[in-house]
Amino acid sequence: MDSDPGKAQRTADAVQRALEASPEVVVGNVSVVPNKRGPGARVFMEVLFLEAPAARSNEDQEVTVERADRPRRHTSRRGLPRGGRT
């Protein structure tokens, strides 16, 4: 994403070339859409990871994923009537 559509496209092209050079990923759909606020462009890329070598050799592979961020707590009061009356 950039306020200059040309710069956004050049950056996206460089990222796409780097991804396509990797044997671990495949670049799928690429789309360019205008920014919602002001000039510029956003470039969206679909990146698919190929199977891990262990998966190709029919060996079991264990994967553990942990969140790095904390989920936000929702403090919405939409269910309460106005004025705090019940």
Short mmCIF file of the N, C-alpha and C atoms (twelve columns), coordinates in Angstrom:
data_MODEL
# 
_entry.id   MODEL 
# 
loop_
_atom_site.group_PDB 
_atom_site.id 
_atom_site.type_symbol 
_atom_site.label_atom_id 
_atom_site.label_alt_id 
_atom_site.label_comp_id 
_atom_site.label_asym_id 
_atom_site.label_seq_id 
_atom_site.Cartn_x 
_atom_site.Cartn_y 
_atom_site.Cartn_z 
_atom_site.pdbx_PDB_model_num 
ATOM 1   N N  . MET A 1  0.846   -1.161  0.000  1 
ATOM 2   C CA . MET A 1  0.000   0.000   0.000  1 
ATOM 3   C C  . MET A 1  0.896   1.229   0.000  1 
ATOM 4   N N  . ASP A 2  0.548   2.190   -0.829 1 
ATOM 5   C CA . ASP A 2  1.303   3.437   -0.868 1 
ATOM 6   C C  . ASP A 2  0.428   4.518   -1.462 1 
ATOM 7   N N  . SER A 3  0.738   5.768   -1.134 1 
ATOM 8   C CA . SER A 3  -0.026  6.878   -1.695 1 
ATOM 9   C C  . SER A 3  0.343   7.119   -3.154 1 
ATOM 10  N N  . ASP A 4  1.470   6.567   -3.606 1 
ATOM 11  C CA . ASP A 4  1.884   6.653   -5.003 1 
ATOM 12  C C  . ASP A 4  1.614   5.294   -5.658 1 
ATOM 13  N N  . PRO A 5  0.641   5.226   -6.580 1 
ATOM 14  C CA . PRO A 5  0.310   3.938   -7.193 1 
ATOM 15  C C  . PRO A 5  1.497   3.282   -7.901 1 
ATOM 16  N N  . GLY A 6  2.355   4.068   -8.512 1 
ATOM 17  C CA . GLY A 6  3.531   3.521   -9.203 1 
ATOM 18  C C  . GLY A 6  4.501   2.861   -8.229 1 
ATOM 19  N N  . LYS A 7  4.734   3.518   -7.096 1 
ATOM 20  C CA . LYS A 7  5.627   2.953   -6.087 1 
ATOM 21  C C  . LYS A 7  5.024   1.680   -5.498 1 
ATOM 22  N N  . ALA A 8  3.715   1.685   -5.259 1 
ATOM 23  C CA . ALA A 8  3.051   0.485   -4.735 1 
ATOM 24  C C  . ALA A 8  3.208   -0.676  -5.713 1 
ATOM 25  N N  . GLN A 9  3.053   -0.412  -6.998 1 
ATOM 26  C CA . GLN A 9  3.180   -1.476  -8.004 1 
ATOM 27  C C  . GLN A 9  4.618   -1.973  -8.101 1 
ATOM 28  N N  . ARG A 10 5.607   -1.056  -8.070 1 
ATOM 29  C CA . ARG A 10 7.012   -1.480  -8.135 1 
ATOM 30  C C  . ARG A 10 7.383   -2.333  -6.921 1 
ATOM 31  N N  . THR A 11 6.905   -1.936  -5.747 1 
ATOM 32  C CA . THR A 11 7.172   -2.711  -4.532 1 
ATOM 33  C C  . THR A 11 6.511   -4.081  -4.628 1 
ATOM 34  N N  . ALA A 12 5.273   -4.119  -5.075 1 
ATOM 35  C CA . ALA A 12 4.562   -5.391  -5.216 1 
ATOM 36  C C  . ALA A 12 5.257   -6.298  -6.226 1 
ATOM 37  N N  . ASP A 13 5.745   -5.720  -7.314 1 
ATOM 38  C CA . ASP A 13 6.462   -6.521  -8.319 1 
ATOM 39  C C  . ASP A 13 7.721   -7.140  -7.721 1 
ATOM 40  N N  . ALA A 14 8.456   -6.360  -6.911 1 
ATOM 41  C CA . ALA A 14 9.679   -6.882  -6.278 1 
ATOM 42  C C  . ALA A 14 9.343   -8.002  -5.291 1 
ATOM 43  N N  . VAL A 15 8.292   -7.810  -4.506 1 
ATOM 44  C CA . VAL A 15 7.877   -8.844  -3.549 1 
ATOM 45  C C  . VAL A 15 7.427   -10.092 -4.294 1 
ATOM 46  N N  . GLN A 16 6.682   -9.914  -5.372 1 
ATOM 47  C CA . GLN A 16 6.205   -11.061 -6.151 1 
ATOM 48  C C  . GLN A 16 7.379   -11.840 -6.742 1 
ATOM 49  N N  . ARG A 17 8.385   -11.138 -7.293 1 
ATOM 50  C CA . ARG A 17 9.557   -11.829 -7.844 1 
ATOM 51  C C  . ARG A 17 10.281  -12.633 -6.760 1 
ATOM 52  N N  . ALA A 18 10.417  -12.035 -5.566 1 
ATOM 53  C CA . ALA A 18 11.087  -12.731 -4.466 1 
ATOM 54  C C  . ALA A 18 10.295  -13.970 -4.048 1 
ATOM 55  N N  . LEU A 19 8.994   -13.845 -3.965 1 
ATOM 56  C CA . LEU A 19 8.170   -14.994 -3.584 1 
ATOM 57  C C  . LEU A 19 8.220   -16.088 -4.645 1 
ATOM 58  N N  . GLU A 20 8.176   -15.703 -5.916 1 
ATOM 59  C CA . GLU A 20 8.207   -16.693 -6.995 1 
ATOM 60  C C  . GLU A 20 9.549   -17.411 -7.070 1 
ATOM 61  N N  . ALA A 21 10.616  -16.799 -6.568 1 
ATOM 62  C CA . ALA A 21 11.934  -17.438 -6.572 1 
ATOM 63  C C  . ALA A 21 12.046  -18.489 -5.466 1 
ATOM 64  N N  . SER A 22 11.123  -18.457 -4.513 1 
ATOM 65  C CA . SER A 22 11.167  -19.402 -3.396 1 
ATOM 66  C C  . SER A 22 10.533  -20.732 -3.807 1 
ATOM 67  N N  . PRO A 23 11.180  -21.851 -3.476 1 
ATOM 68  C CA . PRO A 23 10.585  -23.149 -3.782 1 
ATOM 69  C C  . PRO A 23 9.496   -23.540 -2.771 1 
ATOM 70  N N  . GLU A 24 9.305   -22.747 -1.723 1 
ATOM 71  C CA . GLU A 24 8.361   -23.093 -0.660 1 
ATOM 72  C C  . GLU A 24 6.971   -22.505 -0.844 1 
ATOM 73  N N  . VAL A 25 6.819   -21.524 -1.732 1 
ATOM 74  C CA . VAL A 25 5.514   -20.874 -1.895 1 
ATOM 75  C C  . VAL A 25 5.141   -20.750 -3.364 1 
ATOM 76  N N  . VAL A 26 3.854   -20.549 -3.587 1 
ATOM 77  C CA . VAL A 26 3.325   -20.270 -4.920 1 
ATOM 78  C C  . VAL A 26 2.497   -18.997 -4.805 1 
ATOM 79  N N  . VAL A 27 2.697   -18.069 -5.724 1 
ATOM 80  C CA . VAL A 27 1.921   -16.833 -5.740 1 
ATOM 81  C C  . VAL A 27 0.678   -17.075 -6.576 1 
ATOM 82  N N  . GLY A 28 -0.480  -16.817 -5.973 1 
ATOM 83  C CA . GLY A 28 -1.754  -16.997 -6.665 1 
ATOM 84  C C  . GLY A 28 -2.221  -15.686 -7.259 1 
ATOM 85  N N  . ASN A 29 -3.466  -15.346 -6.979 1 
ATOM 86  C CA . ASN A 29 -4.067  -14.127 -7.516 1 
ATOM 87  C C  . ASN A 29 -3.390  -12.871 -6.973 1 
ATOM 88  N N  . VAL A 30 -3.179  -11.927 -7.850 1 
ATOM 89  C CA . VAL A 30 -2.641  -10.617 -7.477 1 
ATOM 90  C C  . VAL A 30 -3.640  -9.579  -7.964 1 
ATOM 91  N N  . SER A 31 -4.072  -8.696  -7.074 1 
ATOM 92  C CA . SER A 31 -5.013  -7.663  -7.498 1 
ATOM 93  C C  . SER A 31 -4.584  -6.308  -6.943 1 
ATOM 94  N N  . VAL A 32 -4.818  -5.284  -7.742 1 
ATOM 95  C CA . VAL A 32 -4.499  -3.912  -7.366 1 
ATOM 96  C C  . VAL A 32 -5.822  -3.162  -7.230 1 
ATOM 97  N N  . VAL A 33 -6.022  -2.535  -6.073 1 
ATOM 98  C CA . VAL A 33 -7.241  -1.757  -5.848 1 
ATOM 99  C C  . VAL A 33 -6.848  -0.363  -5.377 1 
ATOM 100 N N  . PRO A 34 -7.658  0.635   -5.711 1 
ATOM 101 C CA . PRO A 34 -7.336  1.996   -5.260 1 
ATOM 102 C C  . PRO A 34 -7.515  2.116   -3.752 1 
ATOM 103 N N  . ASN A 35 -6.750  3.038   -3.160 1 
ATOM 104 C CA . ASN A 35 -6.910  3.316   -1.735 1 
ATOM 105 C C  . ASN A 35 -8.306  3.855   -1.473 1 
ATOM 106 N N  . LYS A 36 -8.839  3.548   -0.310 1 
ATOM 107 C CA . LYS A 36 -10.159 4.063   0.051  1 
ATOM 108 C C  . LYS A 36 -10.083 5.539   0.407  1 
ATOM 109 N N  . ARG A 37 -8.941  5.940   0.965  1 
ATOM 110 C CA . ARG A 37 -8.767  7.338   1.376  1 
ATOM 111 C C  . ARG A 37 -7.637  7.969   0.575  1 
ATOM 112 N N  . GLY A 38 -7.971  8.770   -0.373 1 
ATOM 113 C CA . GLY A 38 -6.951  9.496   -1.113 1 
ATOM 114 C C  . GLY A 38 -6.358  8.706   -2.264 1 
ATOM 115 N N  . PRO A 39 -5.314  9.275   -2.873 1 
ATOM 116 C CA . PRO A 39 -4.684  8.626   -4.029 1 
ATOM 117 C C  . PRO A 39 -3.852  7.427   -3.589 1 
ATOM 118 N N  . GLY A 40 -3.467  6.646   -4.535 1 
ATOM 119 C CA . GLY A 40 -2.605  5.515   -4.220 1 
ATOM 120 C C  . GLY A 40 -3.249  4.195   -4.566 1 
ATOM 121 N N  . ALA A 41 -2.609  3.117   -4.112 1 
ATOM 122 C CA . ALA A 41 -3.101  1.784   -4.449 1 
ATOM 123 C C  . ALA A 41 -2.740  0.798   -3.352 1 
ATOM 124 N N  . ARG A 42 -3.522  -0.255  -3.289 1 
ATOM 125 C CA . ARG A 42 -3.249  -1.401  -2.422 1 
ATOM 126 C C  . ARG A 42 -3.088  -2.601  -3.324 1 
ATOM 127 N N  . VAL A 43 -2.091  -3.422  -3.031 1 
ATOM 128 C CA . VAL A 43 -1.850  -4.626  -3.826 1 
ATOM 129 C C  . VAL A 43 -2.053  -5.824  -2.908 1 
ATOM 130 N N  . PHE A 44 -2.937  -6.717  -3.309 1 
ATOM 131 C CA . PHE A 44 -3.223  -7.927  -2.552 1 
ATOM 132 C C  . PHE A 44 -2.664  -9.120  -3.309 1 
ATOM 133 N N  . MET A 45 -1.979  -10.018 -2.589 1 
ATOM 134 C CA . MET A 45 -1.411  -11.223 -3.190 1 
ATOM 135 C C  . MET A 45 -1.865  -12.443 -2.413 1 
ATOM 136 N N  . GLU A 46 -2.221  -13.468 -3.140 1 
ATOM 137 C CA . GLU A 46 -2.513  -14.752 -2.524 1 
ATOM 138 C C  . GLU A 46 -1.213  -15.549 -2.530 1 
ATOM 139 N N  . VAL A 47 -0.758  -15.981 -1.355 1 
ATOM 140 C CA . VAL A 47 0.485   -16.745 -1.240 1 
ATOM 141 C C  . VAL A 47 0.148   -18.092 -0.621 1 
ATOM 142 N N  . LEU A 48 0.449   -19.151 -1.338 1 
ATOM 143 C CA . LEU A 48 0.150   -20.506 -0.878 1 
ATOM 144 C C  . LEU A 48 1.445   -21.212 -0.529 1 
ATOM 145 N N  . PHE A 49 1.491   -21.798 0.648  1 
ATOM 146 C CA . PHE A 49 2.661   -22.567 1.054  1 
ATOM 147 C C  . PHE A 49 2.530   -23.983 0.531  1 
ATOM 148 N N  . LEU A 50 3.620   -24.493 -0.008 1 
ATOM 149 C CA . LEU A 50 3.639   -25.871 -0.481 1 
ATOM 150 C C  . LEU A 50 3.790   -26.807 0.708  1 
ATOM 151 N N  . GLU A 51 3.591   -28.069 0.475  1 
ATOM 152 C CA . GLU A 51 3.722   -29.054 1.547  1 
ATOM 153 C C  . GLU A 51 5.141   -29.068 2.087  1 
ATOM 154 N N  . ALA A 52 5.245   -29.300 3.374  1 
ATOM 155 C CA . ALA A 52 6.558   -29.433 4.001  1 
ATOM 156 C C  . ALA A 52 7.189   -30.741 3.552  1 
ATOM 157 N N  . PRO A 53 8.515   -30.830 3.518  1 
ATOM 158 C CA . PRO A 53 9.172   -32.071 3.091  1 
ATOM 159 C C  . PRO A 53 8.711   -33.293 3.879  1 
ATOM 160 N N  . ALA A 54 8.461   -33.147 5.186  1 
ATOM 161 C CA . ALA A 54 8.003   -34.284 5.984  1 
ATOM 162 C C  . ALA A 54 6.645   -34.771 5.505  1 
ATOM 163 N N  . ALA A 55 5.775   -33.842 5.090  1 
ATOM 164 C CA . ALA A 55 4.452   -34.231 4.609  1 
ATOM 165 C C  . ALA A 55 4.545   -34.975 3.280  1 
ATOM 166 N N  . ARG A 56 5.505   -34.603 2.454  1 
ATOM 167 C CA . ARG A 56 5.667   -35.287 1.166  1 
ATOM 168 C C  . ARG A 56 6.214   -36.696 1.342  1 
ATOM 169 N N  . SER A 57 6.941   -36.950 2.430  1 
ATOM 170 C CA . SER A 57 7.528   -38.268 2.633  1 
ATOM 171 C C  . SER A 57 6.651   -39.142 3.529  1 
ATOM 172 N N  . ASN A 58 5.406   -38.729 3.730  1 
ATOM 173 C CA . ASN A 58 4.427   -39.478 4.530  1 
ATOM 174 C C  . ASN A 58 4.860   -39.676 5.979  1 
ATOM 175 N N  . GLU A 59 5.655   -38.789 6.517  1 
ATOM 176 C CA . GLU A 59 6.038   -38.833 7.918  1 
ATOM 177 C C  . GLU A 59 5.129   -37.900 8.700  1 
ATOM 178 N N  . ASP A 60 4.884   -38.247 9.969  1 
ATOM 179 C CA . ASP A 60 4.087   -37.370 10.824 1 
ATOM 180 C C  . ASP A 60 4.865   -36.102 11.114 1 
ATOM 181 N N  . GLN A 61 4.125   -35.010 11.197 1 
ATOM 182 C CA . GLN A 61 4.744   -33.730 11.510 1 
ATOM 183 C C  . GLN A 61 3.847   -33.020 12.509 1 
ATOM 184 N N  . GLU A 62 4.417   -32.581 13.613 1 
ATOM 185 C CA . GLU A 62 3.663   -31.874 14.639 1 
ATOM 186 C C  . GLU A 62 3.909   -30.378 14.499 1 
ATOM 187 N N  . VAL A 63 2.834   -29.616 14.568 1 
ATOM 188 C CA . VAL A 63 2.922   -28.159 14.453 1 
ATOM 189 C C  . VAL A 63 2.233   -27.546 15.656 1 
ATOM 190 N N  . THR A 64 2.889   -26.593 16.297 1 
ATOM 191 C CA . THR A 64 2.311   -25.874 17.426 1 
ATOM 192 C C  . THR A 64 2.249   -24.403 17.066 1 
ATOM 193 N N  . VAL A 65 1.093   -23.793 17.312 1 
ATOM 194 C CA . VAL A 65 0.904   -22.382 16.992 1 
ATOM 195 C C  . VAL A 65 0.441   -21.666 18.249 1 
ATOM 196 N N  . GLU A 66 1.078   -20.540 18.541 1 
ATOM 197 C CA . GLU A 66 0.687   -19.719 19.673 1 
ATOM 198 C C  . GLU A 66 0.433   -18.304 19.192 1 
ATOM 199 N N  . ARG A 67 -0.534  -17.668 19.805 1 
ATOM 200 C CA . ARG A 67 -0.830  -16.284 19.448 1 
ATOM 201 C C  . ARG A 67 0.218   -15.362 20.040 1 
ATOM 202 N N  . ALA A 68 0.670   -14.406 19.259 1 
ATOM 203 C CA . ALA A 68 1.633   -13.424 19.741 1 
ATOM 204 C C  . ALA A 68 0.909   -12.215 20.326 1 
ATOM 205 N N  . ASP A 69 -0.344  -12.039 19.933 1 
ATOM 206 C CA . ASP A 69 -1.108  -10.907 20.451 1 
ATOM 207 C C  . ASP A 69 -2.164  -11.427 21.414 1 
ATOM 208 N N  . ARG A 70 -2.776  -10.520 22.134 1 
ATOM 209 C CA . ARG A 70 -3.854  -10.896 23.041 1 
ATOM 210 C C  . ARG A 70 -5.170  -10.484 22.411 1 
ATOM 211 N N  . PRO A 71 -6.169  -11.355 22.433 1 
ATOM 212 C CA . PRO A 71 -7.466  -10.963 21.874 1 
ATOM 213 C C  . PRO A 71 -8.047  -9.782  22.649 1 
ATOM 214 N N  . ARG A 72 -8.700  -8.925  21.949 1 
ATOM 215 C CA . ARG A 72 -9.322  -7.764  22.584 1 
ATOM 216 C C  . ARG A 72 -10.558 -8.206  23.358 1 
ATOM 217 N N  . ARG A 73 -10.761 -7.576  24.495 1 
ATOM 218 C CA . ARG A 73 -11.971 -7.842  25.260 1 
ATOM 219 C C  . ARG A 73 -13.046 -6.876  24.786 1 
ATOM 220 N N  . HIS A 74 -14.194 -7.416  24.508 1 
ATOM 221 C CA . HIS A 74 -15.301 -6.585  24.040 1 
ATOM 222 C C  . HIS A 74 -16.037 -6.000  25.243 1 
ATOM 223 N N  . THR A 75 -16.179 -4.701  25.251 1 
ATOM 224 C CA . THR A 75 -16.870 -4.031  26.351 1 
ATOM 225 C C  . THR A 75 -18.091 -3.290  25.825 1 
ATOM 226 N N  . SER A 76 -18.726 -3.880  24.838 1 
ATOM 227 C CA . SER A 76 -19.895 -3.248  24.246 1 
ATOM 228 C C  . SER A 76 -21.062 -3.252  25.228 1 
ATOM 229 N N  . ARG A 77 -21.820 -2.183  25.226 1 
ATOM 230 C CA . ARG A 77 -22.993 -2.084  26.097 1 
ATOM 231 C C  . ARG A 77 -24.262 -1.962  25.269 1 
ATOM 232 N N  . ARG A 78 -24.244 -2.513  24.074 1 
ATOM 233 C CA . ARG A 78 -25.406 -2.384  23.199 1 
ATOM 234 C C  . ARG A 78 -26.652 -3.038  23.785 1 
ATOM 235 N N  . GLY A 79 -26.488 -4.073  24.583 1 
ATOM 236 C CA . GLY A 79 -27.625 -4.799  25.128 1 
ATOM 237 C C  . GLY A 79 -28.339 -4.056  26.251 1 
ATOM 238 N N  . LEU A 80 -27.731 -3.009  26.797 1 
ATOM 239 C CA . LEU A 80 -28.353 -2.278  27.889 1 
ATOM 240 C C  . LEU A 80 -29.253 -1.178  27.353 1 
ATOM 241 N N  . PRO A 81 -30.399 -0.977  27.974 1 
ATOM 242 C CA . PRO A 81 -31.265 0.127   27.526 1 
ATOM 243 C C  . PRO A 81 -30.634 1.465   27.876 1 
ATOM 244 N N  . ARG A 82 -31.047 2.507   27.158 1 
ATOM 245 C CA . ARG A 82 -30.514 3.841   27.419 1 
ATOM 246 C C  . ARG A 82 -30.908 4.333   28.804 1 
ATOM 247 N N  . GLY A 83 -30.016 5.070   29.424 1 
ATOM 248 C CA . GLY A 83 -30.291 5.625   30.732 1 
ATOM 249 C C  . GLY A 83 -30.054 4.647   31.857 1 
ATOM 250 N N  . GLY A 84 -29.615 3.434   31.547 1 
ATOM 251 C CA . GLY A 84 -29.299 2.455   32.569 1 
ATOM 252 C C  . GLY A 84 -30.509 1.818   33.212 1 
ATOM 253 N N  . ARG A 85 -31.697 2.057   32.673 1 
ATOM 254 C CA . ARG A 85 -32.905 1.466   33.269 1 
ATOM 255 C C  . ARG A 85 -33.070 0.032   32.787 1 
ATOM 256 N N  . THR A 86 -33.621 -0.787  33.626 1 
ATOM 257 C CA . THR A 86 -33.883 -2.174  33.228 1 
ATOM 258 C C  . THR A 86 -35.332 -2.448  33.074 1 
# 
